[in-house]
Short mmCIF file of C-alpha atoms in Angstrom, two decimals:
data_model
loop_
_atom_site.label_atom_id
_atom_site.label_comp_id
_atom_site.label_asym_id
_atom_site.label_seq_id
_atom_site.Cartn_x
_atom_site.Cartn_y
_atom_site.Cartn_z
CA MET X 30 -8.58 -100.17 -55.88
CA THR X 31 -11.13 -100.46 -53.09
CA ALA X 32 -10.31 -102.99 -50.38
CA PRO X 33 -12.64 -106.00 -50.07
CA PHE X 34 -15.68 -105.30 -47.95
CA PRO X 35 -15.18 -106.67 -44.41
CA THR X 36 -17.12 -109.52 -42.82
CA ARG X 37 -17.94 -110.46 -39.25
CA ALA X 38 -15.57 -113.40 -39.58
CA GLN X 39 -12.78 -110.82 -39.21
CA GLU X 40 -12.26 -110.19 -35.51
CA GLU X 41 -11.66 -106.47 -35.97
CA TRP X 42 -15.09 -106.09 -37.62
CA ARG X 43 -16.93 -108.37 -35.23
CA TYR X 44 -19.24 -105.72 -33.74
CA ALA X 45 -19.34 -103.28 -36.67
CA ASP X 46 -22.57 -102.06 -38.26
CA LEU X 47 -21.79 -103.45 -41.71
CA ALA X 48 -25.21 -102.55 -43.10
CA ALA X 49 -24.54 -98.87 -42.37
CA LEU X 50 -20.96 -99.10 -43.64
CA GLN X 51 -21.63 -100.77 -46.99
CA PRO X 52 -23.21 -97.80 -48.85
CA VAL X 53 -20.17 -95.58 -48.16
CA TRP X 54 -17.38 -98.17 -48.28
CA GLU X 55 -16.11 -97.24 -51.74
CA GLN X 56 -15.96 -93.54 -50.83
CA LEU X 57 -13.75 -94.06 -47.76
CA GLY X 58 -10.49 -94.21 -49.68
CA ASP X 59 -7.24 -95.73 -48.48
CA THR X 60 -6.10 -95.89 -44.87
CA ALA X 61 -4.30 -92.66 -43.96
CA THR X 62 -0.61 -92.87 -43.05
CA LEU X 63 1.13 -90.74 -40.44
CA VAL X 64 4.89 -90.94 -39.90
CA VAL X 65 6.61 -89.28 -36.93
CA ALA X 66 10.35 -88.99 -37.49
CA PRO X 67 12.85 -89.96 -34.78
CA SER X 68 12.75 -87.62 -31.76
CA GLU X 69 9.83 -85.65 -33.25
CA SER X 70 6.37 -85.30 -31.68
CA LEU X 71 2.78 -85.23 -32.92
CA GLU X 72 -0.50 -84.25 -31.28
CA GLU X 73 -3.87 -84.44 -33.03
CA VAL X 74 -7.47 -83.86 -31.96
CA TRP X 75 -10.06 -85.81 -33.93
CA LEU X 76 -13.53 -84.28 -33.82
CA PRO X 77 -16.68 -85.90 -35.21
CA THR X 78 -18.26 -84.68 -38.42
CA SER X 79 -21.92 -84.18 -39.28
CA ASP X 80 -22.11 -87.42 -41.32
CA ASP X 81 -24.29 -90.32 -40.19
CA VAL X 82 -21.43 -92.75 -40.87
CA GLN X 83 -17.94 -91.64 -39.80
CA VAL X 84 -14.89 -93.85 -40.27
CA ARG X 85 -11.29 -92.85 -39.57
CA ARG X 86 -8.61 -95.43 -40.37
CA VAL X 87 -4.98 -94.48 -39.69
CA GLN X 88 -1.61 -96.19 -39.77
CA LEU X 89 0.83 -94.43 -37.45
CA SER X 90 4.57 -95.08 -37.47
CA LEU X 91 6.77 -93.72 -34.67
CA GLY X 92 10.50 -93.51 -35.18
CA GLU X 93 13.10 -93.94 -32.45
CA GLY X 94 12.38 -91.58 -29.55
CA ALA X 95 9.28 -90.15 -31.29
CA SER X 96 6.02 -89.41 -29.49
CA ALA X 97 2.37 -89.09 -30.51
CA ARG X 98 -0.79 -88.16 -28.65
CA ILE X 99 -4.24 -88.64 -30.17
CA PHE X 100 -7.44 -87.24 -28.62
CA ALA X 101 -10.66 -88.40 -30.28
CA LEU X 102 -14.42 -88.14 -29.85
CA ASN X 103 -16.44 -90.87 -31.57
CA ASN X 104 -20.19 -90.23 -31.57
CA ALA X 105 -21.62 -90.78 -35.03
CA PRO X 106 -25.45 -90.89 -35.04
CA VAL X 107 -25.48 -94.18 -37.00
CA TYR X 108 -22.01 -95.75 -37.19
CA GLY X 109 -18.62 -94.43 -36.12
CA ARG X 110 -15.25 -96.16 -36.18
CA VAL X 111 -11.82 -95.03 -35.04
CA GLU X 112 -9.21 -97.52 -36.24
CA LEU X 113 -5.52 -97.15 -35.45
CA GLN X 114 -2.55 -99.32 -36.33
CA VAL X 115 0.55 -98.09 -34.54
CA THR X 116 4.16 -99.25 -34.93
CA MET X 117 6.65 -98.07 -32.32
CA ALA X 118 10.44 -98.07 -32.56
CA ALA X 119 12.78 -97.93 -29.57
CA ASP X 120 12.05 -95.28 -26.91
CA ALA X 121 8.86 -94.18 -28.68
CA SER X 122 5.78 -93.01 -26.78
CA PHE X 123 2.12 -93.24 -27.79
CA GLU X 124 -1.03 -92.04 -26.01
CA LEU X 125 -4.64 -92.45 -27.12
CA SER X 126 -7.53 -90.80 -25.26
CA VAL X 127 -10.90 -91.46 -26.88
CA ALA X 128 -14.59 -91.45 -25.97
CA ASN X 129 -17.51 -93.31 -27.51
CA ILE X 130 -20.76 -91.45 -26.85
CA GLY X 131 -23.89 -92.91 -28.41
CA GLY X 132 -27.64 -93.02 -28.12
CA GLY X 133 -30.57 -94.36 -30.09
CA ASN X 134 -29.51 -97.26 -32.31
CA SER X 135 -26.01 -95.97 -33.00
CA THR X 136 -22.85 -98.08 -33.08
CA ASN X 137 -19.49 -96.49 -32.24
CA GLU X 138 -16.27 -98.43 -31.91
CA VAL X 139 -12.54 -98.03 -31.35
CA VAL X 140 -10.21 -100.63 -32.86
CA THR X 141 -6.46 -100.46 -32.22
CA ASN X 142 -3.35 -102.52 -32.79
CA VAL X 143 -0.22 -101.14 -31.12
CA ARG X 144 3.02 -102.90 -32.04
CA HIS X 145 6.09 -102.37 -29.87
CA THR X 146 9.02 -103.35 -32.07
CA GLY X 147 11.84 -101.59 -30.18
CA GLU X 148 12.99 -101.46 -26.58
CA ARG X 149 11.68 -99.09 -23.89
CA GLY X 150 8.49 -98.11 -25.73
CA ARG X 151 5.60 -96.64 -23.75
CA SER X 152 1.94 -96.77 -24.76
CA ARG X 153 -1.22 -95.66 -23.01
CA GLN X 154 -4.76 -96.21 -24.26
CA THR X 155 -7.67 -94.72 -22.32
CA VAL X 156 -11.17 -95.34 -23.64
CA ARG X 157 -14.44 -94.21 -22.07
CA SER X 158 -17.92 -95.03 -23.41
CA VAL X 159 -21.29 -93.53 -22.50
CA LEU X 160 -24.18 -95.40 -24.07
CA GLY X 161 -27.92 -94.81 -23.92
CA GLY X 162 -30.98 -96.19 -25.69
CA LYS X 163 -29.98 -99.23 -27.73
CA ALA X 164 -26.55 -97.89 -28.61
CA VAL X 165 -23.52 -100.16 -28.99
CA GLY X 166 -20.04 -99.05 -27.97
CA SER X 167 -17.00 -101.26 -28.56
CA TYR X 168 -13.28 -101.32 -27.94
CA LEU X 169 -11.12 -104.01 -29.53
CA GLY X 170 -7.49 -103.27 -28.76
CA LYS X 171 -4.37 -105.35 -29.14
CA VAL X 172 -0.89 -104.58 -27.83
CA GLU X 173 1.89 -106.59 -29.43
CA VAL X 174 5.35 -106.73 -27.90
CA ALA X 175 7.91 -108.16 -30.29
CA ARG X 176 10.70 -110.49 -29.28
CA GLY X 177 13.53 -108.28 -28.15
CA ALA X 178 11.32 -105.27 -27.32
CA GLN X 179 12.45 -105.36 -23.70
CA LEU X 180 11.38 -102.81 -21.07
CA THR X 181 8.14 -102.09 -22.89
CA ASP X 182 5.52 -100.31 -20.76
CA GLY X 183 1.96 -100.61 -22.07
CA GLU X 184 -1.45 -99.98 -20.50
CA GLN X 185 -5.08 -100.16 -21.65
CA SER X 186 -7.81 -98.63 -19.46
CA ILE X 187 -11.35 -99.30 -20.71
CA LYS X 188 -14.52 -98.19 -18.92
CA ALA X 189 -18.12 -97.98 -20.12
CA MET X 190 -21.22 -96.41 -18.59
CA LEU X 191 -24.63 -97.81 -19.61
CA LEU X 192 -27.57 -95.44 -19.20
CA ASP X 193 -30.33 -97.80 -20.36
CA ARG X 194 -30.89 -101.56 -20.28
CA GLY X 195 -30.86 -101.78 -24.06
CA ALA X 196 -27.35 -100.32 -24.41
CA ILE X 197 -24.41 -102.67 -25.06
CA ALA X 198 -20.69 -102.26 -24.31
CA ASN X 199 -18.08 -104.60 -25.81
CA CYS X 200 -14.61 -104.45 -24.23
CA LYS X 201 -11.82 -106.65 -25.57
CA PRO X 202 -8.30 -105.58 -24.56
CA GLU X 203 -5.61 -108.05 -25.61
CA LEU X 204 -1.89 -108.51 -24.97
CA GLU X 205 0.50 -110.53 -27.13
CA ILE X 206 3.94 -110.50 -25.55
CA TYR X 207 7.11 -112.19 -26.82
CA ALA X 208 9.62 -110.33 -24.61
CA ASP X 209 10.27 -111.34 -21.01
CA ASP X 210 11.11 -108.00 -19.35
CA VAL X 211 8.02 -105.84 -19.82
CA LYS X 212 5.35 -104.03 -17.82
CA CYS X 213 1.97 -104.41 -19.54
CA ALA X 214 -1.51 -104.28 -18.07
CA HIS X 215 -5.11 -103.85 -19.09
CA GLY X 216 -8.39 -103.35 -17.28
CA ALA X 217 -12.00 -103.17 -18.43
CA SER X 218 -15.21 -102.40 -16.55
CA VAL X 219 -18.86 -101.75 -17.40
CA GLY X 220 -21.25 -100.06 -14.99
CA GLU X 221 -24.03 -97.54 -14.51
CA LEU X 222 -24.46 -94.23 -12.73
CA ASP X 223 -24.50 -94.38 -8.95
CA PRO X 224 -28.09 -93.74 -7.77
CA VAL X 225 -26.79 -92.19 -4.54
CA GLN X 226 -24.75 -89.63 -6.48
CA LEU X 227 -27.73 -88.92 -8.72
CA PHE X 228 -29.94 -88.36 -5.69
CA TYR X 229 -27.37 -86.02 -4.15
CA ALA X 230 -27.09 -83.98 -7.37
CA GLU X 231 -30.88 -83.74 -7.73
CA SER X 232 -31.25 -82.75 -4.09
CA ARG X 233 -29.08 -79.72 -4.92
CA GLY X 234 -31.67 -78.48 -7.39
CA LEU X 235 -30.63 -80.15 -10.65
CA ASP X 236 -33.25 -81.77 -12.85
CA PRO X 237 -32.65 -85.50 -13.60
CA ALA X 238 -31.14 -84.92 -17.07
CA SER X 239 -28.77 -82.21 -15.83
CA ALA X 240 -27.73 -84.37 -12.88
CA ARG X 241 -26.88 -87.28 -15.17
CA ALA X 242 -24.99 -85.00 -17.56
CA LEU X 243 -22.94 -83.53 -14.70
CA LEU X 244 -21.89 -86.94 -13.40
CA LEU X 245 -21.04 -88.13 -16.90
CA GLU X 246 -18.87 -85.08 -17.50
CA GLY X 247 -16.79 -86.20 -14.55
CA PHE X 248 -16.48 -89.63 -16.16
CA ILE X 249 -15.43 -88.32 -19.59
CA MET X 250 -13.76 -84.93 -19.32
CA GLY X 251 -10.47 -86.06 -17.83
CA LEU X 252 -9.62 -87.53 -21.23
CA TRP X 253 -8.90 -84.08 -22.65
CA ASP X 254 -6.84 -82.67 -19.75
CA GLY X 255 -3.54 -83.17 -21.56
CA ALA X 256 -4.60 -81.77 -24.92
CA GLN X 257 -2.98 -78.48 -25.94
CA GLN X 258 -6.10 -77.56 -27.94
CA GLY X 259 -8.68 -79.36 -25.84
CA GLU X 260 -11.45 -76.74 -25.65
CA GLY X 261 -13.16 -77.79 -28.88
CA ILE X 262 -13.29 -81.50 -28.12
CA ALA X 263 -14.39 -80.86 -24.53
CA GLN X 264 -17.33 -78.75 -25.70
CA ALA X 265 -18.26 -81.29 -28.37
CA ALA X 266 -18.26 -84.02 -25.71
CA ARG X 267 -20.52 -81.94 -23.45
CA ASN X 268 -22.96 -81.42 -26.29
CA ALA X 269 -22.96 -85.13 -27.08
CA LEU X 270 -23.61 -86.03 -23.46
CA ARG X 271 -26.57 -83.65 -23.28
CA LYS X 272 -28.17 -85.38 -26.25
CA VAL X 273 -27.68 -88.84 -24.74
CA VAL X 274 -29.24 -88.05 -21.36
CA THR X 275 -32.33 -86.18 -22.63
#
């Protein structure tokens, strides 16, 4: 049975392109489920497809001492969504490294809910957005620390780069903490390319588009440094950046 179609009254769908989503909603299927057994590890690289609308919805459960690393590129030409619900047992570790890259009138968003239910869990979420034209890039991320999940260590690092005045970045990191011995932090910033750095790059013989692409690679590419199979996603990100700056 297909889930009810979302509305903007739901916080997690607040910035979504519902008009683009509606025609394909019934074909999306159920939310995928990934389970990592105690002390086991998982690493996945999520590449974009050729579809105009791309939605990936995953529930991830980490057993005691388990670890998971997700590397994702989100740059659908119309609407893209990466949605993750993560539940972490004691001593589990979770890392998410994801980029929104959009141009034109596209909307790309990352929506996460990371629940620390056991002690000594560690989570890291790093999100970078590059947005040109009238593109919209969003991150809505919540970290929940349950009562008794002491010594939790959670971080959210959110940065967006706007290339044109019509582009929009939405950043909404959130912490909900019920334990009293934790280390949790989040930071969000939105900016634009440094004109001094652009001038320096162009003075070395690069045309304006190539100069912008080079600086943006420095902003994005560090996301994939830890991936065991990072070549494919790095090249896909470079290609996406070239399209945005030209």
